Structure formats: C-alpha cells, structure tokens
mmCIF file of C-alpha atoms in Angstrom:
data_model
loop_
_atom_site.group_PDB
_atom_site.id
_atom_site.type_symbol
_atom_site.label_atom_id
_atom_site.label_comp_id
_atom_site.label_asym_id
_atom_site.label_seq_id
_atom_site.Cartn_x
_atom_site.Cartn_y
_atom_site.Cartn_z
ATOM 1 C CA MET A 1 -4.956 5.309 -16.793
ATOM 2 C CA LYS A 2 -5.723 6.630 -13.131
ATOM 3 C CA ARG A 3 -5.926 3.540 -11.068
ATOM 4 C CA TYR A 4 -8.979 3.450 -8.336
ATOM 5 C CA LEU A 5 -9.081 1.025 -5.630
ATOM 6 C CA ILE A 6 -12.611 -1.525 -6.525
ATOM 7 C CA SER A 7 -13.838 -4.262 -4.174
ATOM 8 C CA PHE A 8 -15.472 -7.156 -5.361
ATOM 9 C CA CYS A 9 -14.213 -9.814 -2.832
ATOM 10 C CA MET A 10 -11.033 -9.561 -4.341
ATOM 11 C CA VAL A 11 -9.284 -10.019 -1.036
ATOM 12 C CA ILE A 12 -5.240 -10.869 -0.730
ATOM 13 C CA VAL A 13 -5.576 -15.069 -0.101
ATOM 14 C CA LEU A 14 -3.729 -16.399 2.339
ATOM 15 C CA SER A 15 -1.822 -19.633 1.931
ATOM 16 C CA ALA A 16 -3.903 -22.961 1.745
ATOM 17 C CA GLY A 17 -1.491 -25.186 3.540
ATOM 18 C CA ALA A 18 -1.600 -29.063 3.004
ATOM 19 C CA PHE A 19 -3.993 -29.879 -0.042
ATOM 20 C CA ALA A 20 -6.349 -32.452 0.778
ATOM 21 C CA GLN A 21 -8.170 -34.506 -1.384
ATOM 22 C CA THR A 22 -11.487 -32.710 -0.768
ATOM 23 C CA THR A 23 -9.363 -29.186 -1.364
ATOM 24 C CA LEU A 24 -9.333 -30.372 -5.423
ATOM 25 C CA GLN A 25 -13.184 -30.911 -5.602
ATOM 26 C CA PRO A 26 -14.594 -28.436 -7.944
ATOM 27 C CA ILE A 27 -17.607 -26.939 -6.623
ATOM 28 C CA ALA A 28 -17.929 -24.467 -9.471
ATOM 29 C CA GLU A 29 -17.094 -23.633 -12.958
ATOM 30 C CA VAL A 30 -16.629 -20.314 -15.073
ATOM 31 C CA LYS A 31 -16.717 -20.984 -18.543
ATOM 32 C CA LEU A 32 -17.443 -17.597 -20.429
ATOM 33 C CA THR A 33 -14.381 -18.179 -22.817
ATOM 34 C CA ALA A 34 -12.756 -21.202 -21.300
ATOM 35 C CA ARG A 35 -13.955 -23.699 -18.657
ATOM 36 C CA ALA A 36 -12.186 -22.700 -15.614
ATOM 37 C CA PRO A 37 -13.002 -24.248 -12.177
ATOM 38 C CA ILE A 38 -13.394 -22.923 -8.762
ATOM 39 C CA THR A 39 -11.970 -25.654 -5.986
ATOM 40 C CA LEU A 40 -13.267 -25.955 -2.613
ATOM 41 C CA GLY A 41 -9.675 -25.381 -1.645
ATOM 42 C CA GLN A 42 -9.762 -21.912 -3.399
ATOM 43 C CA LEU A 43 -12.913 -20.973 -1.534
ATOM 44 C CA LYS A 44 -11.838 -21.947 1.841
ATOM 45 C CA THR A 45 -8.541 -19.933 1.312
ATOM 46 C CA ARG A 46 -10.799 -16.733 0.551
ATOM 47 C CA VAL A 47 -13.140 -17.248 3.495
ATOM 48 C CA SER A 48 -9.973 -18.079 5.909
ATOM 49 C CA ALA A 49 -8.550 -14.460 4.718
ATOM 50 C CA LEU A 50 -12.245 -12.919 5.282
ATOM 51 C CA GLU A 51 -12.974 -14.731 8.585
ATOM 52 C CA LYS A 52 -9.351 -13.495 10.064
ATOM 53 C CA GLU A 53 -10.598 -9.950 8.849
ATOM 54 C CA LEU A 54 -13.667 -10.473 10.461
ATOM 55 C CA GLY A 55 -12.859 -12.228 13.470
ATOM 56 C CA ARG A 56 -15.024 -14.591 13.605
ATOM 57 C CA LYS A 57 -16.630 -17.774 11.792
ATOM 58 C CA MET A 58 -18.439 -16.777 8.394
ATOM 59 C CA THR A 59 -22.294 -18.518 8.075
ATOM 60 C CA VAL A 60 -22.900 -20.741 4.912
ATOM 61 C CA GLU A 61 -24.845 -18.131 3.723
ATOM 62 C CA GLU A 62 -21.722 -15.836 3.558
ATOM 63 C CA ARG A 63 -19.627 -18.686 2.365
ATOM 64 C CA LYS A 64 -21.998 -18.966 -0.169
ATOM 65 C CA GLN A 65 -21.670 -15.232 -1.228
ATOM 66 C CA THR A 66 -17.874 -15.373 -1.057
ATOM 67 C CA LEU A 67 -18.239 -18.101 -3.731
ATOM 68 C CA ASP A 68 -20.228 -15.489 -5.567
ATOM 69 C CA GLY A 69 -17.432 -13.368 -5.411
ATOM 70 C CA LEU A 70 -14.781 -15.782 -6.976
ATOM 71 C CA ILE A 71 -17.014 -16.294 -9.656
ATOM 72 C CA ASN A 72 -17.435 -12.375 -10.291
ATOM 73 C CA GLU A 73 -14.164 -12.217 -10.511
ATOM 74 C CA LYS A 74 -13.178 -14.953 -12.819
ATOM 75 C CA LEU A 75 -15.988 -13.654 -15.412
ATOM 76 C CA ILE A 76 -14.488 -10.351 -15.363
ATOM 77 C CA VAL A 77 -11.201 -11.484 -15.732
ATOM 78 C CA GLN A 78 -11.878 -13.838 -18.673
ATOM 79 C CA ALA A 79 -14.044 -10.907 -20.425
ATOM 80 C CA ALA A 80 -11.258 -8.495 -20.329
ATOM 81 C CA GLU A 81 -9.295 -11.285 -22.151
ATOM 82 C CA LYS A 82 -11.846 -11.902 -24.690
ATOM 83 C CA ASP A 83 -11.804 -7.503 -25.252
ATOM 84 C CA GLY A 84 -7.861 -7.970 -25.429
ATOM 85 C CA ILE A 85 -7.206 -6.362 -22.167
ATOM 86 C CA LYS A 86 -3.653 -7.338 -21.171
ATOM 87 C CA ILE A 87 -1.654 -5.650 -18.283
ATOM 88 C CA MET A 88 2.006 -5.052 -18.787
ATOM 89 C CA ASP A 89 4.370 -6.638 -16.349
ATOM 90 C CA SER A 90 5.910 -3.077 -16.011
ATOM 91 C CA GLU A 91 2.223 -1.388 -15.238
ATOM 92 C CA VAL A 92 2.230 -4.651 -12.207
ATOM 93 C CA ASN A 93 5.801 -3.462 -10.890
ATOM 94 C CA ASN A 94 4.832 0.109 -11.271
ATOM 95 C CA TYR A 95 1.356 -0.696 -8.983
ATOM 96 C CA PHE A 96 3.625 -2.786 -7.009
ATOM 97 C CA ASN A 97 5.779 0.494 -5.860
ATOM 98 C CA GLU A 98 2.630 2.542 -5.421
ATOM 99 C CA TYR A 99 1.135 0.038 -3.315
ATOM 100 C CA VAL A 100 4.512 -0.136 -1.366
ATOM 101 C CA SER A 101 5.482 3.516 -1.220
ATOM 102 C CA SER A 102 1.567 4.048 0.360
ATOM 103 C CA GLN A 103 2.095 1.875 2.961
ATOM 104 C CA LEU A 104 5.750 3.407 3.509
ATOM 105 C CA ARG A 105 4.110 7.159 3.673
ATOM 106 C CA ARG A 106 7.418 7.527 1.258
ATOM 107 C CA GLN A 107 8.615 6.970 -2.261
ATOM 108 C CA VAL A 108 10.272 4.066 -2.753
ATOM 109 C CA THR A 109 10.856 1.046 -5.370
ATOM 110 C CA GLU A 110 10.709 -2.530 -5.289
ATOM 111 C CA THR A 111 14.619 -2.441 -5.113
ATOM 112 C CA ASP A 112 14.678 0.054 -1.626
ATOM 113 C CA PHE A 113 11.805 -2.219 -0.107
ATOM 114 C CA ALA A 114 13.510 -5.206 -0.456
ATOM 115 C CA GLN A 115 16.964 -3.745 1.015
ATOM 116 C CA LEU A 116 14.467 -2.167 3.728
ATOM 117 C CA ILE A 117 13.279 -5.260 4.799
ATOM 118 C CA LYS A 118 16.604 -6.993 4.912
ATOM 119 C CA GLU A 119 18.080 -4.421 7.221
ATOM 120 C CA ASN A 120 14.981 -4.681 9.622
ATOM 121 C CA THR A 121 14.198 -8.607 9.546
ATOM 122 C CA ASN A 122 17.003 -10.314 7.500
ATOM 123 C CA MET A 123 14.114 -11.376 5.297
ATOM 124 C CA SER A 124 14.421 -11.822 1.724
ATOM 125 C CA LEU A 125 11.393 -9.829 0.013
ATOM 126 C CA ASP A 126 9.789 -13.590 -1.010
ATOM 127 C CA GLU A 127 9.978 -14.682 2.670
ATOM 128 C CA TYR A 128 8.879 -11.363 4.022
ATOM 129 C CA MET A 129 5.566 -11.222 1.571
ATOM 130 C CA LYS A 130 5.137 -14.938 1.907
ATOM 131 C CA ALA A 131 5.010 -14.144 5.856
ATOM 132 C CA GLN A 132 2.873 -10.941 5.709
ATOM 133 C CA ASN A 133 -0.021 -12.322 3.666
ATOM 134 C CA GLY A 134 0.670 -16.138 2.551
ATOM 135 C CA MET A 135 2.029 -15.175 -1.167
ATOM 136 C CA THR A 136 5.410 -15.059 -2.595
ATOM 137 C CA LEU A 137 6.709 -11.560 -4.055
ATOM 138 C CA ALA A 138 5.241 -13.139 -7.679
ATOM 139 C CA GLU A 139 2.105 -14.110 -6.364
ATOM 140 C CA PHE A 140 1.138 -11.239 -5.020
ATOM 141 C CA LYS A 141 1.700 -9.503 -8.005
ATOM 142 C CA ASN A 142 -0.397 -12.027 -9.999
ATOM 143 C CA PHE A 143 -2.934 -10.602 -7.823
ATOM 144 C CA LEU A 144 -2.261 -7.228 -8.630
ATOM 145 C CA ARG A 145 -2.785 -7.853 -12.167
ATOM 146 C CA THR A 146 -5.782 -9.438 -11.791
ATOM 147 C CA GLN A 147 -7.499 -6.039 -10.065
ATOM 148 C CA LEU A 148 -5.779 -4.113 -12.600
ATOM 149 C CA THR A 149 -7.175 -5.842 -15.630
ATOM 150 C CA ALA A 150 -10.377 -5.777 -13.586
ATOM 151 C CA GLN A 151 -10.263 -1.691 -13.454
ATOM 152 C CA ALA A 152 -9.126 -1.363 -17.264
ATOM 153 C CA TYR A 153 -12.402 -3.296 -18.222
ATOM 154 C CA VAL A 154 -14.485 -1.689 -16.308
ATOM 155 C CA MET A 155 -12.940 1.884 -17.262
ATOM 156 C CA GLN A 156 -13.608 0.337 -21.086
ATOM 157 C CA LYS A 157 -17.034 -0.163 -20.860
ATOM 158 C CA LYS A 158 -17.833 2.451 -18.238
ATOM 159 C CA GLN A 159 -15.882 5.174 -19.643
ATOM 160 C CA LYS A 160 -18.219 7.871 -20.080
ATOM 161 C CA GLU A 161 -19.919 7.478 -16.615
ATOM 162 C CA LEU A 162 -16.631 7.306 -14.746
ATOM 163 C CA GLN A 163 -15.159 10.608 -16.730
ATOM 164 C CA SER A 164 -18.346 12.655 -15.915
ATOM 165 C CA ILE A 165 -17.766 12.784 -11.872
ATOM 166 C CA ALA A 166 -18.092 16.276 -10.536
ATOM 167 C CA SER A 167 -15.670 17.996 -8.227
ATOM 168 C CA PRO A 168 -16.715 18.984 -4.735
ATOM 169 C CA SER A 169 -17.556 22.883 -4.262
ATOM 170 C CA ASP A 170 -16.145 25.128 -1.891
ATOM 171 C CA ASP A 171 -18.769 24.875 0.407
ATOM 172 C CA GLN A 172 -18.806 20.967 0.446
ATOM 173 C CA ILE A 173 -14.987 21.232 1.202
ATOM 174 C CA ARG A 174 -15.079 23.336 3.670
ATOM 175 C CA SER A 175 -18.173 21.294 5.272
ATOM 176 C CA TYR A 176 -16.435 18.233 4.858
ATOM 177 C CA TYR A 177 -13.308 20.059 6.629
ATOM 178 C CA GLU A 178 -15.515 21.170 9.739
ATOM 179 C CA VAL A 179 -17.475 17.802 10.272
ATOM 180 C CA ASN A 180 -13.656 15.510 10.140
ATOM 181 C CA LYS A 181 -11.824 18.417 11.743
ATOM 182 C CA GLN A 182 -10.607 16.378 14.358
ATOM 183 C CA SER A 183 -9.358 13.592 12.186
ATOM 184 C CA PHE A 184 -6.871 16.034 10.337
ATOM 185 C CA VAL A 185 -4.390 15.861 13.385
ATOM 186 C CA GLN A 186 -0.556 16.775 12.749
ATOM 187 C CA PRO A 187 1.425 15.066 15.322
ATOM 188 C CA ASP A 188 4.597 16.406 17.023
ATOM 189 C CA ILE A 189 7.506 16.564 14.370
ATOM 190 C CA VAL A 190 10.906 16.762 14.219
ATOM 191 C CA GLN A 191 13.166 17.993 11.087
ATOM 192 C CA LEU A 192 16.775 16.129 10.776
ATOM 193 C CA PHE A 193 19.463 16.532 8.601
ATOM 194 C CA LEU A 194 20.549 12.861 8.338
ATOM 195 C CA VAL A 195 23.611 12.066 6.531
ATOM 196 C CA VAL A 196 24.335 7.831 5.822
ATOM 197 C CA ALA A 197 27.236 6.035 4.597
ATOM 198 C CA PRO A 198 26.460 2.266 3.239
ATOM 199 C CA LYS A 199 29.019 0.036 4.487
ATOM 200 C CA GLU A 200 29.355 -2.567 1.298
ATOM 201 C CA ASN A 201 32.424 -3.315 1.454
ATOM 202 C CA LYS A 202 33.916 -0.603 3.036
ATOM 203 C CA ALA A 203 32.513 -0.582 6.374
ATOM 204 C CA GLY A 204 35.753 0.929 8.203
ATOM 205 C CA ALA A 205 35.770 3.457 5.698
ATOM 206 C CA ALA A 206 32.049 4.496 5.697
ATOM 207 C CA LYS A 207 32.446 4.792 9.842
ATOM 208 C CA LYS A 208 35.335 7.187 9.129
ATOM 209 C CA THR A 209 33.277 9.450 6.948
ATOM 210 C CA ILE A 210 30.055 9.704 8.951
ATOM 211 C CA GLU A 211 32.486 10.320 11.920
ATOM 212 C CA ASP A 212 34.329 12.960 10.111
ATOM 213 C CA ILE A 213 30.929 14.183 9.365
ATOM 214 C CA GLN A 214 29.856 14.481 12.797
ATOM 215 C CA LYS A 215 32.675 16.385 14.059
ATOM 216 C CA LYS A 216 31.833 19.022 11.192
ATOM 217 C CA LEU A 217 28.210 19.201 12.120
ATOM 218 C CA THR A 218 29.117 19.171 15.775
ATOM 219 C CA ALA A 219 31.455 22.307 15.555
ATOM 220 C CA ASN A 220 29.220 24.036 12.826
ATOM 221 C CA ILE A 221 25.958 23.443 12.343
ATOM 222 C CA LYS A 222 25.959 25.573 8.887
ATOM 223 C CA ALA A 223 28.100 22.612 7.689
ATOM 224 C CA THR A 224 24.987 21.259 6.489
ATOM 225 C CA THR A 225 24.993 23.209 3.314
ATOM 226 C CA GLU A 226 28.443 21.869 2.414
ATOM 227 C CA ILE A 227 27.804 18.328 3.551
ATOM 228 C CA ARG A 228 24.710 18.150 1.137
ATOM 229 C CA THR A 229 26.475 19.842 -2.005
ATOM 230 C CA LYS A 230 29.259 17.153 -2.116
ATOM 231 C CA SER A 231 26.363 14.458 -1.459
ATOM 232 C CA GLN A 232 25.304 14.752 -4.897
ATOM 233 C CA GLU A 233 28.577 14.490 -6.185
ATOM 234 C CA LYS A 234 29.774 12.170 -8.388
ATOM 235 C CA ASN A 235 30.620 9.009 -6.504
ATOM 236 C CA SER A 236 30.132 10.188 -3.101
ATOM 237 C CA ALA A 237 30.630 8.446 -0.203
ATOM 238 C CA TYR A 238 27.507 9.414 1.742
ATOM 239 C CA GLN A 239 23.883 10.465 0.983
ATOM 240 C CA ALA A 240 22.719 13.319 2.935
ATOM 241 C CA GLY A 241 19.050 15.237 3.127
ATOM 242 C CA GLU A 242 16.337 16.542 5.280
ATOM 243 C CA LEU A 243 13.842 14.084 6.798
ATOM 244 C CA PHE A 244 10.613 14.803 8.845
ATOM 245 C CA VAL A 245 9.610 12.591 11.385
ATOM 246 C CA SER A 246 6.583 12.054 13.281
ATOM 247 C CA LYS A 247 6.316 11.054 16.661
ATOM 248 C CA THR A 248 3.894 8.252 15.888
ATOM 249 C CA GLU A 249 4.272 4.219 16.489
ATOM 250 C CA LEU A 250 4.301 3.925 12.310
ATOM 251 C CA ALA A 251 7.486 6.074 11.928
ATOM 252 C CA ALA A 252 9.005 3.985 14.323
ATOM 253 C CA GLU A 253 8.292 0.975 12.667
ATOM 254 C CA GLN A 254 8.990 2.363 9.286
ATOM 255 C CA LEU A 255 12.955 3.925 10.861
ATOM 256 C CA GLY A 256 13.151 0.248 12.168
ATOM 257 C CA MET A 257 13.662 1.332 15.584
ATOM 258 C CA PRO A 258 11.645 1.046 19.174
ATOM 259 C CA MET A 259 9.078 3.980 19.867
ATOM 260 C CA GLU A 260 11.679 3.953 23.379
ATOM 261 C CA GLU A 261 14.611 5.067 20.778
ATOM 262 C CA LEU A 262 12.427 7.544 18.675
ATOM 263 C CA LEU A 263 10.992 9.616 21.636
ATOM 264 C CA LYS A 264 14.836 10.266 22.573
ATOM 265 C CA ILE A 265 15.087 11.950 19.001
ATOM 266 C CA PHE A 266 12.274 14.048 20.495
ATOM 267 C CA LYS A 267 14.153 14.981 23.593
ATOM 268 C CA MET A 268 17.017 16.512 21.573
ATOM 269 C CA LYS A 269 17.373 19.753 21.058
ATOM 270 C CA THR A 270 17.796 22.122 17.944
ATOM 271 C CA GLY A 271 20.693 22.057 16.611
ATOM 272 C CA GLU A 272 21.816 19.025 18.321
ATOM 273 C CA VAL A 273 23.847 16.513 16.698
ATOM 274 C CA SER A 274 23.535 13.025 17.524
ATOM 275 C CA PRO A 275 26.197 10.698 17.790
ATOM 276 C CA VAL A 276 27.435 8.370 15.216
ATOM 277 C CA ILE A 277 24.846 5.328 14.456
ATOM 278 C CA GLU A 278 26.018 2.024 13.061
ATOM 279 C CA THR A 279 23.131 -0.246 11.368
ATOM 280 C CA GLY A 280 23.398 -3.653 9.917
ATOM 281 C CA ALA A 281 24.033 -1.818 6.145
ATOM 282 C CA ASN A 282 25.560 1.633 7.099
ATOM 283 C CA TYR A 283 26.828 4.280 9.434
ATOM 284 C CA GLN A 284 24.617 7.563 10.258
ATOM 285 C CA CYS A 285 24.290 10.629 11.891
ATOM 286 C CA PHE A 286 21.910 13.665 11.909
ATOM 287 C CA VAL A 287 21.217 16.928 13.495
ATOM 288 C CA VAL A 288 17.884 18.195 14.823
ATOM 289 C CA LEU A 289 16.747 21.051 12.857
ATOM 290 C CA GLU A 290 13.443 22.199 13.551
ATOM 291 C CA LYS A 291 10.651 20.781 16.129
ATOM 292 C CA LYS A 292 6.953 21.336 15.573
ATOM 293 C CA ASP A 293 4.235 20.813 18.283
ATOM 294 C CA ALA A 294 0.986 18.778 17.380
ATOM 295 C CA LYS A 295 -1.543 20.491 15.849
ATOM 296 C CA ILE A 296 -5.051 20.584 13.934
ATOM 297 C CA LEU A 297 -4.786 21.727 10.218
ATOM 298 C CA GLY A 298 -6.039 24.303 9.046
ATOM 299 C CA LEU A 299 -7.104 24.421 5.421
ATOM 300 C CA SER A 300 -4.331 26.276 4.378
ATOM 301 C CA ASP A 301 -1.657 24.225 5.981
ATOM 302 C CA VAL A 302 0.753 21.795 3.724
ATOM 303 C CA VAL A 303 -0.780 17.845 4.632
ATOM 304 C CA GLU A 304 3.086 16.404 4.884
ATOM 305 C CA PRO A 305 6.165 18.905 6.225
ATOM 306 C CA GLY A 306 7.981 19.925 3.626
ATOM 307 C CA GLY A 307 5.209 19.507 1.196
ATOM 308 C CA ASN A 308 3.202 21.863 -1.087
ATOM 309 C CA ILE A 309 -0.031 20.387 -0.911
ATOM 310 C CA SER A 310 -2.851 21.944 1.238
ATOM 311 C CA LEU A 311 -5.236 20.444 3.360
ATOM 312 C CA TYR A 312 -7.783 22.139 1.168
ATOM 313 C CA GLU A 313 -6.582 20.751 -2.264
ATOM 314 C CA TYR A 314 -5.977 17.081 -0.208
ATOM 315 C CA ILE A 315 -9.561 17.113 0.943
ATOM 316 C CA LYS A 316 -10.643 18.176 -2.525
ATOM 317 C CA LYS A 317 -8.741 15.152 -4.277
ATOM 318 C CA MET A 318 -9.658 12.875 -1.465
ATOM 319 C CA VAL A 319 -13.730 13.849 -2.269
ATOM 320 C CA ILE A 320 -12.916 13.385 -5.812
ATOM 321 C CA MET A 321 -11.245 9.959 -5.269
ATOM 322 C CA GLN A 322 -14.356 8.678 -3.184
ATOM 323 C CA ARG A 323 -16.556 9.719 -5.781
ATOM 324 C CA GLN A 324 -14.600 7.901 -8.576
ATOM 325 C CA ASN A 325 -14.475 4.783 -6.198
ATOM 326 C CA GLU A 326 -17.855 4.755 -5.382
ATOM 327 C CA ALA A 327 -18.823 5.393 -9.567
ATOM 328 C CA LEU A 328 -16.157 2.383 -10.258
ATOM 329 C CA ASN A 329 -17.835 0.099 -7.718
ATOM 330 C CA ASN A 330 -21.390 0.787 -9.098
ATOM 331 C CA ALA A 331 -19.995 -0.146 -12.985
ATOM 332 C CA LEU A 332 -18.204 -2.832 -11.982
ATOM 333 C CA VAL A 333 -21.481 -4.530 -10.150
ATOM 334 C CA SER A 334 -23.337 -3.313 -13.238
ATOM 335 C CA VAL A 335 -20.814 -4.975 -15.701
ATOM 336 C CA THR A 336 -20.662 -8.174 -13.750
ATOM 337 C CA ASN A 337 -24.619 -8.335 -13.372
ATOM 338 C CA ASP A 338 -24.250 -8.255 -17.540
ATOM 339 C CA LEU A 339 -22.068 -11.031 -17.256
ATOM 340 C CA ARG A 340 -23.331 -13.532 -14.743
ATOM 341 C CA LYS A 341 -25.744 -15.366 -17.143
ATOM 342 C CA ALA A 342 -26.451 -18.617 -16.935
ATOM 343 C CA GLU A 343 -24.431 -20.109 -19.763
ATOM 344 C CA ASN A 344 -21.281 -18.420 -18.305
ATOM 345 C CA PHE A 345 -20.791 -20.079 -15.311
ATOM 346 C CA LYS A 346 -22.511 -23.265 -12.948
ATOM 347 C CA ILE A 347 -22.535 -23.492 -9.511
ATOM 348 C CA LEU A 348 -22.218 -27.171 -9.327
ATOM 349 C CA GLN A 349 -23.707 -28.338 -6.125
ATOM 350 C CA THR A 350 -27.493 -27.326 -4.731
ATOM 351 C CA GLY A 351 -29.305 -27.684 -1.570
ATOM 352 C CA ALA A 352 -28.482 -29.752 1.412
ATOM 353 C CA ASP A 353 -25.870 -31.346 -0.306
ATOM 354 C CA PHE A 354 -24.030 -27.621 -0.735
ATOM 355 C CA ASP A 355 -24.831 -26.691 2.407
ATOM 356 C CA LYS A 356 -22.724 -29.477 3.858
ATOM 357 C CA THR A 357 -19.987 -28.866 1.647
ATOM 358 C CA LEU A 358 -19.916 -25.373 2.744
ATOM 359 C CA SER A 359 -19.940 -25.995 6.508
ATOM 360 C CA TRP A 360 -16.419 -26.845 7.039
#
C-alpha cells in the first residue's frame, strides 16, 4: 500500500519535562471503543510543539483547535483498531528507514543512520532522537505507527475515491514547469570516486590500505576500475564507488564537514586525488572525476546526477502525489467527521473555566 503524508494535527510531540499535578488533569475523553483520557499535559506538549513552529504563543481558540486535533487522532486510531487494522513492526521500521533516507537524500538503514550519528555527534541514535524532537527512538516509532494506522484506516474507508485520481496532462506538466522553473536549480556538483577502509579493530591496516590505493590513483586515475572491482570481492578491506556531491550547506552537513572543507573539494581539478583522510571510523581518499556547473534543469534533464528519472517524470509524480495527499486529507476530514459523535468523546470543561485552564 502506498504511503501518503497526512496532516490532522499529528505533529511530533516534544518532551513535556517534569509532570506537575495539573498536567495529569483530564480535560477530554475519547470513548469510541475504550475510555482514553487526554490530559492537560498532553495538550501542553502538543501546543508547545506548534508554538515552536509558529514562533509565537497560541491563542485560547487555537489551543481549543489543537485539543480537537488530539481528539480526532485518538478517535481514528480507536476506529482503526476496532476494524482490526494492525500495523506490523516491520512496516514501522521500513517507514522509519524511508523517513531517514528522505532527510539524508540517500538510501540508508536504521543501522547506517545510527553509525552516521555516532561518527558525527558521538551520540547514540536514542540520544540523538531525544535531542532533536524530544522522543526516544521507540517513542518516535510509536508516532509513526499512529500515522500508518490512520492512513490504513482512511485508505480502507475511502479506497474508491483515492484510486480514481487522474494523472496530469502533458500541458499541465509543462505549465507547472514554466511557473516553477526557477525552483528547479541544480547547484554546482562534483563527481567523486570515493574509497573507504573502516578502522574497526585494524586501524593500522586500514590506513595502509588507503595509502596504497591513494598512491595507485595518483599514478594512474584509470586504476578506479580495478579498485572498484576488488572492492566487490568477498572480505574486501575497503568499499569504493562513485559519489555526487552538491555545493550546498545540506551536503556539507550530510558529509559531516564544515562548508569551508566542502568548498576545498570544489576547488580541486578534475583528475586530482585527495590526500588520505582520517575520520573517527575510517580512512578514506577520493579522486575528482567530473565537475558540473549550476544550471536550471530542463524537462529532459535527470533530477539526480547519475539517476534516470527526468524532471518531466519527477513533476508528473509530484503532481500526482499532491493530488493524492489532498484527496487523502479530504477523506481523513470526512472519516473523522463521521466519528465525531457526542457519544464517542467528551470535553470535560466548558465556558470560563475551560478558557482559564487553557490560558497557561
């Protein structure tokens, strides 16, 4: 089943800190299949997340709308559970990998991500997740499970409507490109042949491996073919392959280096070989294969260097995705409205007392 991004106030919850007695106070209750209270503390953490995003304090009315969002979230999850919808751990793990890969703009697994975090921050994945969004890895995965549960429920209830979305026409794709042409800019790009030897428990051997390869590349850049082939052998002491790097702050961050160091790479000449580089986990070197200047992409250009998806196909898929997301969100609103019956939930305060509670 395809996964689409949906929004019904399901934002990442930030850490609530110390729990005062008032944070445990129930202010609403969802009771579609079981009694599930929503506490003032839960609302405060959700409001805190939204206020951080907005950059201002929310009004009482906005906080009431946020409470409605929490109620809707619990209603739809309970409805999904009632219909026997269960999200497997493997689905959550795959979704997490997709999420991380989209952030890094390259395919990685949870293990890869944890290693990358350790190398660049010396933090565990759990510590990193907690520092970034206030949730441990387990808590964040539970958040993803909630999203997937809601998506599966809406897809089940509104399958016919969601499958009847039309693809954009050729004219619509070309019009979209003309209107948004300035946003399809490819920055300066350098293509590298990168060789990495992990230290593990053999730092000395790893260093010598890269030193030997660096000398071989310096003597003859065509040695890349032999080096790549040997890297694919069983029990190879190193990995080797091509890498496209953009001249952007994001690329520098992904590589774990200051922007000044990234700019040095772009000043290198085609065919130039780097010195041996030591990181916390490995030794490495690279050779500059090709440099490409920044440009506005045409419809026939590939979106990612080395890829095979044209900008035309990318726009087509993007427009379809936008239409699917819009249809899914509309379906979510419809399904939620059907569940918001008086017997399924209750807000425990009203009037001036309620406004006072929400005026922290």
